mmCIF file of C-alpha atoms in Angstrom:
data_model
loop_
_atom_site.group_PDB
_atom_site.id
_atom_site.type_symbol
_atom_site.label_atom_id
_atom_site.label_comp_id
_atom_site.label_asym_id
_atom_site.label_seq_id
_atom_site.Cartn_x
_atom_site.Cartn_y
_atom_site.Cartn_z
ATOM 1 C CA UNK D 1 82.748 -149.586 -20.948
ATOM 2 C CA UNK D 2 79.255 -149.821 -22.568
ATOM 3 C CA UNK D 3 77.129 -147.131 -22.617
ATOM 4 C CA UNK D 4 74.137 -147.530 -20.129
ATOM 5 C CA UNK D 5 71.061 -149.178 -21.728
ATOM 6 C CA UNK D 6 68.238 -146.465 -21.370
ATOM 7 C CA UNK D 7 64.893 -147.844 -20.226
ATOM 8 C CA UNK D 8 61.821 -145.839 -20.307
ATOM 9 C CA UNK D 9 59.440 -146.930 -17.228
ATOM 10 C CA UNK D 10 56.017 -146.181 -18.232
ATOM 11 C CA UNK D 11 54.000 -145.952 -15.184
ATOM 12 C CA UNK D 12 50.554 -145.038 -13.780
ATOM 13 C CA UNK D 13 51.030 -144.549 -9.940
ATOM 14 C CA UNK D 14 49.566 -147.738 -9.044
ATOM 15 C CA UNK D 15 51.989 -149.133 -6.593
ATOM 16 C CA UNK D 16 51.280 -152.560 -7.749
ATOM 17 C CA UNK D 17 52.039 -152.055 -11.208
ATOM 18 C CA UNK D 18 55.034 -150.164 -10.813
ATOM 19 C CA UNK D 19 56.591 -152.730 -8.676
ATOM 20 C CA UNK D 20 56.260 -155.406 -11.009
ATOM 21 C CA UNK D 21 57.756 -152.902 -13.553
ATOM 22 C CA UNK D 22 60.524 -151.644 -10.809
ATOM 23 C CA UNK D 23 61.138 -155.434 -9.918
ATOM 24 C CA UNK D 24 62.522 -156.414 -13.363
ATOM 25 C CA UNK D 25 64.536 -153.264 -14.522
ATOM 26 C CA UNK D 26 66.308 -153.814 -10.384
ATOM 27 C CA UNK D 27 66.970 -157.481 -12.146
ATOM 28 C CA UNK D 28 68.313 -156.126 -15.404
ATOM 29 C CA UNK D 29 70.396 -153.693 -13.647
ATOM 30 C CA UNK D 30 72.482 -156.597 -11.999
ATOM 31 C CA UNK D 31 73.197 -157.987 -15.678
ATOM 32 C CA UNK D 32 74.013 -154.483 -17.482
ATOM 33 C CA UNK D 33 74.090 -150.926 -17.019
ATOM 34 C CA UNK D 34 70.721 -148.913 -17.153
ATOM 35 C CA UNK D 35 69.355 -145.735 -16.829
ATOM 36 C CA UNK D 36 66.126 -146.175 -15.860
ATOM 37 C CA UNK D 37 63.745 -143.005 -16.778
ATOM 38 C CA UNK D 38 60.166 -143.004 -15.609
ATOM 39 C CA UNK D 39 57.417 -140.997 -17.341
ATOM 40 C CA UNK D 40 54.272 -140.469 -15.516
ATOM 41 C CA UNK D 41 51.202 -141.037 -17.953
ATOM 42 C CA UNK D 42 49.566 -138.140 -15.512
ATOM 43 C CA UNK D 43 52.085 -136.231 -17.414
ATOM 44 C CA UNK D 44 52.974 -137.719 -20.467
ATOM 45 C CA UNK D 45 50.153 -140.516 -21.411
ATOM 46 C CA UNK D 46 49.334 -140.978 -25.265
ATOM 47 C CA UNK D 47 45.582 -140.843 -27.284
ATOM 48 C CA UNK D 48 44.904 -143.649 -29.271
ATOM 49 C CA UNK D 49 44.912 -141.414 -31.641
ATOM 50 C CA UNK D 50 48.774 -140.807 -31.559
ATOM 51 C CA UNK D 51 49.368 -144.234 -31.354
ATOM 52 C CA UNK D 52 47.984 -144.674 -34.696
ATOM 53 C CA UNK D 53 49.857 -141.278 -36.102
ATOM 54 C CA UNK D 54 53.172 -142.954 -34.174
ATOM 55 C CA UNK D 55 53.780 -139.431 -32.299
ATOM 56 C CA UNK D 56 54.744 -139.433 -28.841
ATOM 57 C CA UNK D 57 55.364 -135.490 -27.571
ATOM 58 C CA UNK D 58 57.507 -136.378 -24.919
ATOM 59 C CA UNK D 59 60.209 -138.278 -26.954
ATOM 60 C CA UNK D 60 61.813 -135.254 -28.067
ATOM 61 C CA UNK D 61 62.161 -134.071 -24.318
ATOM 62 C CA UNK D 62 64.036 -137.567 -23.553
ATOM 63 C CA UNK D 63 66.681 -139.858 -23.942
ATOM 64 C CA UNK D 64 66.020 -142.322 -26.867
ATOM 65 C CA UNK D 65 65.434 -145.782 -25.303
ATOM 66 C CA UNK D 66 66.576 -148.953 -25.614
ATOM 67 C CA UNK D 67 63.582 -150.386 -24.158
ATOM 68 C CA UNK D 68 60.603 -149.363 -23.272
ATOM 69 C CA UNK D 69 58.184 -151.234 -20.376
ATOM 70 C CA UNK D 70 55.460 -150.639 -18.628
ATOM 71 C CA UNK D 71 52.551 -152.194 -16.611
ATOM 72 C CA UNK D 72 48.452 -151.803 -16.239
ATOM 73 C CA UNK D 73 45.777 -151.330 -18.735
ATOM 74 C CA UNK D 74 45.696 -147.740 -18.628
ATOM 75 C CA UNK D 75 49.845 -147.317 -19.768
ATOM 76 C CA UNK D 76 48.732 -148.974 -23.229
ATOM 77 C CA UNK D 77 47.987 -146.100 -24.991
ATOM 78 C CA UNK D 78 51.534 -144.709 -24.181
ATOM 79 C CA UNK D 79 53.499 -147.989 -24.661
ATOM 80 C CA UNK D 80 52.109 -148.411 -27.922
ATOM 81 C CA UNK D 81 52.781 -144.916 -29.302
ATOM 82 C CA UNK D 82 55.870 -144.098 -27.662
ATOM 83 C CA UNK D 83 57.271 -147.588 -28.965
ATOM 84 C CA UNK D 84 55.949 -146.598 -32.537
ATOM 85 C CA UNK D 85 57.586 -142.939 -32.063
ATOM 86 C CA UNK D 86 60.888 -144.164 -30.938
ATOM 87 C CA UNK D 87 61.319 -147.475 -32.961
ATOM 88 C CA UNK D 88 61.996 -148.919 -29.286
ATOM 89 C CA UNK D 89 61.127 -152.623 -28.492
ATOM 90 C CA UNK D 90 57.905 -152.405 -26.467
ATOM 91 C CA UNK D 91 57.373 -154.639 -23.350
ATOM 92 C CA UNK D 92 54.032 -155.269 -21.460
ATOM 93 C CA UNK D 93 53.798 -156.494 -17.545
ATOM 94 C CA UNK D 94 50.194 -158.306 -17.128
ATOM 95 C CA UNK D 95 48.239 -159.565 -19.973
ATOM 96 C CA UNK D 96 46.426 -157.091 -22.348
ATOM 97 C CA UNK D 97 42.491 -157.487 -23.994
ATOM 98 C CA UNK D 98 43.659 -160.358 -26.524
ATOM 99 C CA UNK D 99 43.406 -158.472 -30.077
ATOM 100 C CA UNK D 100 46.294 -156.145 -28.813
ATOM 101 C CA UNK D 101 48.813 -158.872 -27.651
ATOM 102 C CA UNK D 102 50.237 -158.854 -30.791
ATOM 103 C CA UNK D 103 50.976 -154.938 -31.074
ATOM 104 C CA UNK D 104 53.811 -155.489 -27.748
ATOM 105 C CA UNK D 105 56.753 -156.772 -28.768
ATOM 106 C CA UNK D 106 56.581 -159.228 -25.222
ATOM 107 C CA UNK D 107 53.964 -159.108 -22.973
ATOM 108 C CA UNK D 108 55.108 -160.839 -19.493
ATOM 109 C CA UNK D 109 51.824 -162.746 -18.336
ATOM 110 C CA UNK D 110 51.139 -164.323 -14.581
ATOM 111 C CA UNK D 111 50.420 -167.849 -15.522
ATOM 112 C CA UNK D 112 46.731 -168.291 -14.086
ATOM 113 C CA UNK D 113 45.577 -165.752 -16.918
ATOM 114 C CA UNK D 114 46.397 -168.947 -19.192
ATOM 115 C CA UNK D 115 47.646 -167.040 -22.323
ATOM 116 C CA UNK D 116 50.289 -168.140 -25.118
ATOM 117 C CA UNK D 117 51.493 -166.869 -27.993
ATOM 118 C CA UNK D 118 54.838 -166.212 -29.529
ATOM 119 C CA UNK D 119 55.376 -162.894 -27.509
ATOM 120 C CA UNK D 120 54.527 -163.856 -24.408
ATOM 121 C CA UNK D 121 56.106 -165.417 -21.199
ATOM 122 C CA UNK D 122 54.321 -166.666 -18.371
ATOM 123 C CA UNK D 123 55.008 -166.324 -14.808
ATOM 124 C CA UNK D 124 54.402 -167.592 -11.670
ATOM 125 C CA UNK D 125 52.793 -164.572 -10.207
ATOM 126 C CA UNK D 126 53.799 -161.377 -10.207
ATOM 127 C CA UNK D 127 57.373 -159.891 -10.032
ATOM 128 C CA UNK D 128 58.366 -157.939 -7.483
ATOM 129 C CA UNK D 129 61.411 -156.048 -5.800
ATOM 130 C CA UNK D 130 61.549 -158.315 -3.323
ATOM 131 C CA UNK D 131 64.641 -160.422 -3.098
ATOM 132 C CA UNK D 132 65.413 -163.505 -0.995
ATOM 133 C CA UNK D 133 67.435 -162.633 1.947
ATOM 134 C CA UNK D 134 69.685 -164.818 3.954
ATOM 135 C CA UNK D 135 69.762 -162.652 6.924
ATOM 136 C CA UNK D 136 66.872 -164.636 8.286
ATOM 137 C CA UNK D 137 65.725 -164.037 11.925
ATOM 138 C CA UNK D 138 65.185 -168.023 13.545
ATOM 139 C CA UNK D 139 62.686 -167.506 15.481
ATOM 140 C CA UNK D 140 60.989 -164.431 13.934
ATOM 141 C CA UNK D 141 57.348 -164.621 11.814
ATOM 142 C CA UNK D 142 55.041 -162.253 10.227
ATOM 143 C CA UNK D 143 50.816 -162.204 9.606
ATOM 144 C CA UNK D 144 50.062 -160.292 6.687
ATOM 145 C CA UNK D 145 46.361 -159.425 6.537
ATOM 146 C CA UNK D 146 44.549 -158.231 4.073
ATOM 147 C CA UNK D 147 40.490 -157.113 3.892
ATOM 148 C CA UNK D 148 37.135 -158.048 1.162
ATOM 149 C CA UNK D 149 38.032 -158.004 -2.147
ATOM 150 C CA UNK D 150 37.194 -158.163 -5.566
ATOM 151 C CA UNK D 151 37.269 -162.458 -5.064
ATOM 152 C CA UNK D 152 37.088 -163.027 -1.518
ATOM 153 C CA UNK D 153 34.439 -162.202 1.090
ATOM 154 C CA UNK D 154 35.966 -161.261 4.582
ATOM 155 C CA UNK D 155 35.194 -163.291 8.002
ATOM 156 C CA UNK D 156 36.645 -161.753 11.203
ATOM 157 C CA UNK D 157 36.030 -164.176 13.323
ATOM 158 C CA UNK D 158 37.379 -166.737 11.031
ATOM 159 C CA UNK D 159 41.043 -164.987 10.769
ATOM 160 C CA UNK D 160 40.847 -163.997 14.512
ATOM 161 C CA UNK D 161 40.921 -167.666 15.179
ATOM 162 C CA UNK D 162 43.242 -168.757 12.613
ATOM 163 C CA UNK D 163 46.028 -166.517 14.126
ATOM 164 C CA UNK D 164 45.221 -167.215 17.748
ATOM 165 C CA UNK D 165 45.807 -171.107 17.108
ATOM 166 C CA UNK D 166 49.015 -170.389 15.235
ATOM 167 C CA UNK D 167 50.590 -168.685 17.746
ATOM 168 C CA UNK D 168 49.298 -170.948 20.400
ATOM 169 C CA UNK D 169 50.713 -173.970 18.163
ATOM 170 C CA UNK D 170 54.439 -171.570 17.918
ATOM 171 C CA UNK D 171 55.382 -170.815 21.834
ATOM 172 C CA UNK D 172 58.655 -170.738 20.663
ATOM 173 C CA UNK D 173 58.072 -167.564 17.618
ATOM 174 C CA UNK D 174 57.989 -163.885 17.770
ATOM 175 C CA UNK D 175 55.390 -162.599 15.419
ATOM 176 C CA UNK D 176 54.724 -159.192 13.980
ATOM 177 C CA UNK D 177 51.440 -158.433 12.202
ATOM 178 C CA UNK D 178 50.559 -155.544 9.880
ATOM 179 C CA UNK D 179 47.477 -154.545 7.875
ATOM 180 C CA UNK D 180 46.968 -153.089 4.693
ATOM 181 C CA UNK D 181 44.384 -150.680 3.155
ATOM 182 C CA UNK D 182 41.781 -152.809 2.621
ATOM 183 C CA UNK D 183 41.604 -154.163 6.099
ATOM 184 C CA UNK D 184 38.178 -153.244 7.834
ATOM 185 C CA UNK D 185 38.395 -151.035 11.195
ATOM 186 C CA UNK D 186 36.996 -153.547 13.006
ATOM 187 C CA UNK D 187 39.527 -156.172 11.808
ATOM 188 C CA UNK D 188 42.085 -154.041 13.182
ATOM 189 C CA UNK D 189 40.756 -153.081 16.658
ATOM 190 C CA UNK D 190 40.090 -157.454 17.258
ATOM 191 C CA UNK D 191 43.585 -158.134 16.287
ATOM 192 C CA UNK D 192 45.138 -155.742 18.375
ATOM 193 C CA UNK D 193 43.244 -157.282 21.238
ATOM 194 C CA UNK D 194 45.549 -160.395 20.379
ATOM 195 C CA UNK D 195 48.779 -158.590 21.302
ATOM 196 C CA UNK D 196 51.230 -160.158 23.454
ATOM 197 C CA UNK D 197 54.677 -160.842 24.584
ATOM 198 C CA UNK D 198 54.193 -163.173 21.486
ATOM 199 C CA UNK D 199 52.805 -160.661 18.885
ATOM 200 C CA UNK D 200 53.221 -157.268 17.983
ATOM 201 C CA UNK D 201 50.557 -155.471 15.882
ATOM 202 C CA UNK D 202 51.517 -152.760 14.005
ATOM 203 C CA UNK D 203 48.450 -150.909 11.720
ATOM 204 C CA UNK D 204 49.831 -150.118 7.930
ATOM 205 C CA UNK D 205 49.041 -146.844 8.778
ATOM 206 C CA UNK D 206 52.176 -146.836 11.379
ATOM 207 C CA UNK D 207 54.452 -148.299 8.970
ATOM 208 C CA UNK D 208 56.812 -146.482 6.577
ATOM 209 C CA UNK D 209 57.051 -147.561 2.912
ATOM 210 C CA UNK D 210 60.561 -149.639 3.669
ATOM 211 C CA UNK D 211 59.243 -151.679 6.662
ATOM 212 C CA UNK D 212 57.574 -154.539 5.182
ATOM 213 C CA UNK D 213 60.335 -155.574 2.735
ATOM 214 C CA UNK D 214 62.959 -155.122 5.954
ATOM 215 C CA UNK D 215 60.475 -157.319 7.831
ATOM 216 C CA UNK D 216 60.163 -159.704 5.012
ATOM 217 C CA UNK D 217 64.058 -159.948 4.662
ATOM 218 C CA UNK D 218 64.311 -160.777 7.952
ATOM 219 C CA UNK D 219 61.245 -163.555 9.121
ATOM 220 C CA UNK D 220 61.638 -167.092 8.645
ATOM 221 C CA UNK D 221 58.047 -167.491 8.160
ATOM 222 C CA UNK D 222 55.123 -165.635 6.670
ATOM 223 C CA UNK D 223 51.220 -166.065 7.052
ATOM 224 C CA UNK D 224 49.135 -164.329 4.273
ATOM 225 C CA UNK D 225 45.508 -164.162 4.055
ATOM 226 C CA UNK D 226 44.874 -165.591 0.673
ATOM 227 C CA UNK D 227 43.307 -162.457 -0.838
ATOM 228 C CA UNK D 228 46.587 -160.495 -0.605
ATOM 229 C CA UNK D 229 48.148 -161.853 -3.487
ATOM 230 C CA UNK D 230 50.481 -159.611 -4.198
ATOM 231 C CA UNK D 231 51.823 -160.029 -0.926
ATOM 232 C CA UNK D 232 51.600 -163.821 -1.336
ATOM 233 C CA UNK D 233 54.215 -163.637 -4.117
ATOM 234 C CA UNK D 234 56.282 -161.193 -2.118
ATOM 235 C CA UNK D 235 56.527 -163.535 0.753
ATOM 236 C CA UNK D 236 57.334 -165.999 -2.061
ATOM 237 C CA UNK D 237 60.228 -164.068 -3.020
ATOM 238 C CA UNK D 238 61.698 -163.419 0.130
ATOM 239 C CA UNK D 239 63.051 -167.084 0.825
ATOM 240 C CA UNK D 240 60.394 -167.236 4.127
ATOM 241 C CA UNK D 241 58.472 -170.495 4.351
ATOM 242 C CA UNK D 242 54.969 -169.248 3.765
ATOM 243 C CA UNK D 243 51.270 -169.979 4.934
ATOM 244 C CA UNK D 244 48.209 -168.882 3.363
ATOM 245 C CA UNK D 245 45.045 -167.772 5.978
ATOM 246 C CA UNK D 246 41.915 -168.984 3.538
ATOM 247 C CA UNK D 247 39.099 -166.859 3.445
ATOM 248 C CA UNK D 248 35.693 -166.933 2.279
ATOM 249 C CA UNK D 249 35.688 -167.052 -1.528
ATOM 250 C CA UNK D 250 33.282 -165.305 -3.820
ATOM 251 C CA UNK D 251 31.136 -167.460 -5.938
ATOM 252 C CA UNK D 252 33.020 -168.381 -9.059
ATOM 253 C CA UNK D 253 36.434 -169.563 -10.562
ATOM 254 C CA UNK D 254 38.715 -166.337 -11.097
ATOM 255 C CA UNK D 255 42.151 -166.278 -12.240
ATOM 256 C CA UNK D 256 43.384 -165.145 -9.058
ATOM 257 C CA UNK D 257 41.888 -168.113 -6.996
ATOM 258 C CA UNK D 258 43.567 -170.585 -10.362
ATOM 259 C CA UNK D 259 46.840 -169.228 -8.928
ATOM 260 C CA UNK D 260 46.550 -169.393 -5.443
ATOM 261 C CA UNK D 261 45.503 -173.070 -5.918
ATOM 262 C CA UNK D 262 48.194 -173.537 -8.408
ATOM 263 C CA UNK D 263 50.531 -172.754 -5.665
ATOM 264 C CA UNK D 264 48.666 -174.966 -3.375
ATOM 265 C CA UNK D 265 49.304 -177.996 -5.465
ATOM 266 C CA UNK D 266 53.099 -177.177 -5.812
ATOM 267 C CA UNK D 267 53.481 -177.220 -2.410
ATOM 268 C CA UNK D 268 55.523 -173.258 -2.365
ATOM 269 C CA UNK D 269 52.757 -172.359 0.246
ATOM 270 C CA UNK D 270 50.862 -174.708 3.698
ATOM 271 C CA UNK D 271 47.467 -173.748 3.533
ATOM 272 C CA UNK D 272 46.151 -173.099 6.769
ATOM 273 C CA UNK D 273 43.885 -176.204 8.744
ATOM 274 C CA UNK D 274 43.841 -176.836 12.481
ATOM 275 C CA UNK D 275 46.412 -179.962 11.836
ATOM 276 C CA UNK D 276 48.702 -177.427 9.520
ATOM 277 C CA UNK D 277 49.832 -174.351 12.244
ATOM 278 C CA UNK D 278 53.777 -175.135 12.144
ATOM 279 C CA UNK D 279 55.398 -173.464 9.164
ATOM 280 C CA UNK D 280 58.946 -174.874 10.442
ATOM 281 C CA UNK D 281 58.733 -178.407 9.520
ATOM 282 C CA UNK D 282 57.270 -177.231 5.973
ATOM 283 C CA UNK D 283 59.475 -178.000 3.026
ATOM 284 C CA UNK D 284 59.376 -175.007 0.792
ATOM 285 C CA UNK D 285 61.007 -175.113 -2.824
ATOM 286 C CA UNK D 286 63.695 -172.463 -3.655
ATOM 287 C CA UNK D 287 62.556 -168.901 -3.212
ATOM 288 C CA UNK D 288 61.007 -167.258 -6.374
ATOM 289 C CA UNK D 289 63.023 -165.319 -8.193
ATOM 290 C CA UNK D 290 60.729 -164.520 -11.033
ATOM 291 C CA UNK D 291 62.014 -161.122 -11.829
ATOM 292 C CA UNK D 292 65.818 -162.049 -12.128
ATOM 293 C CA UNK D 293 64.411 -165.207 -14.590
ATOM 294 C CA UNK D 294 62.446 -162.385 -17.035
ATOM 295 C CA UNK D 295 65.160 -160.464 -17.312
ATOM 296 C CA UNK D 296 67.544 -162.704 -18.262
ATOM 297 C CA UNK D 297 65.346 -163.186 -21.262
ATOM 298 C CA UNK D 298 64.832 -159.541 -21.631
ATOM 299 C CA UNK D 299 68.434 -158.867 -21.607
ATOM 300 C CA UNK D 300 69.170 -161.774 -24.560
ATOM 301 C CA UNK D 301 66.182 -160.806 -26.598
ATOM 302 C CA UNK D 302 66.582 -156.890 -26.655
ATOM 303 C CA UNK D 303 70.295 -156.279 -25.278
#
């Protein structure tokens, strides 16, 4: 048998980013054998400075790599030099400031940010470790709300009538709703005045870190408000038929709001009206699978 493939996981404790990074070496892992090392930049991150010498202290400390990935602005640094120190093909997860694409030997790009180049793939959204599951619950749904954000202005009233019609519209569904960080106190206390026999709200703060990917791989359908976009592409993933909640967006065309309408247009999400509450006659594409798609052409390129 082959040796294992070593991967070095670059990472800088920002869930977000290490899940897109976790989401593809889960996918190469079901192609070939790794050994997946993570180095913490709070421990191990790289000057500029040694980037340009091509020294990386912690490379004598670990396994030489195969491959070596990471995601997030603030992993450069490290990526660069520890690819440089170890002669290890470098690969970048979201797109970097444009004069150092060409330093990454692939960058992996969502395709809103609407870059191309010879080292770079584009994908729809961001991977993920979520995986489409077909132990789907029939009658089982789940509201995932988010809070303001950096391209979306927040309107309580707005959401609290949004869900109220859908379940109203859905006699027939169970529905569990969660929160996440960003959702505003007063969010929280309106939508637990909406609990019923119908829906069960549970706070993020009640939740462990496991429960919302065993709740997505188990609900049919999905409602998002659209400035959770990571958990847009999540739901995405999971094979539920999925529903964006539109809030109020901040002046401006953004990247993020290119994608969500991208998805729009494609019809892989119903955007929420008063005529559009039933997710169960909606005719979703395949699940998105983004992750296992990358790494097949990590695995041909660099395995």
């Amino acid at each position: 048998m082959p040796p294992a493939k070593v991967i070095w996981q670059i990472c800088d404790n920002k869930r977000g980013h290490e899940n897109q990074s976790s989401g593809l070496i889960h996918a190469l892992s079901k192609q070939t054998k790794i050994e997946a090392i993570r180095v913490d930049i709070a421990m191990h991150r790289a000057s500029w400075w040694q980037v340009v010498r091509g020294t990386f202290p912690s490379a004598s400390t670990l396994p030489q790599p195969d491959l070596i990935i990471a995601a997030g602005s603030q992993t450069h640094s490290s990526l660069l030099a520890a690819g440089r120190a170890t002669g290890a093909p470098t690969l970048l997860i979201m797109a970097p400031p444009k004069g150092l694409t060409r330093f990454f030997d692939l960058c992996v790009v969502p395709a809103h940010d609407q870059r191309q180049g010879p080292n770079i793939i584009q994908t729809t959204g961001a991977m993920n470790t979520v995986e489409a599951s077909p132990n789907k619950a029939p009658n089982t749904g789940l509201f995932l709300i988010g809070g303001p954000s950096q391209h979306h202005n927040w309107d309580e009233a707005s959401l609290w009538k949004q869900i109220s019609t859908i379940i109203d519209s859905n006699s027939q569904l169970q529905w569990k709703l969660t929160t996440s960080r960003r959702t505003l106190e007063s969010t929280t206390a309106r939508l637990q005045s909406l609990e019923s026999n119908q829906l069960e709200v549970i706070p993020v703060e009640q939740t462990k870190a496991d429960w919302l990917p065993q709740q997505l791989a188990r609900s049919s359908y999905v409602w998002v408000t659209e400035d959770s976009v990571s958990m847009v592409y999540e739901a995405l993933s999971s094979g539920a038929k999925v529903g964006l909640l539109p809030g109020p967006r901040k002046a401006g065309e953004s990247r993020i709001i290119r994608g969500l309408d991208a998805l729009q247009q494609s019809k892989h999400v119903l955007s929420y009206s008063e005529d559009q509450t039933d997710l169960t006659s909606f005719k979703a594409p395949p699940p998105l699978n983004e992750a296992a798609r990358i790494a097949k052409i990590v695995s041909h390129r660099f395995f």
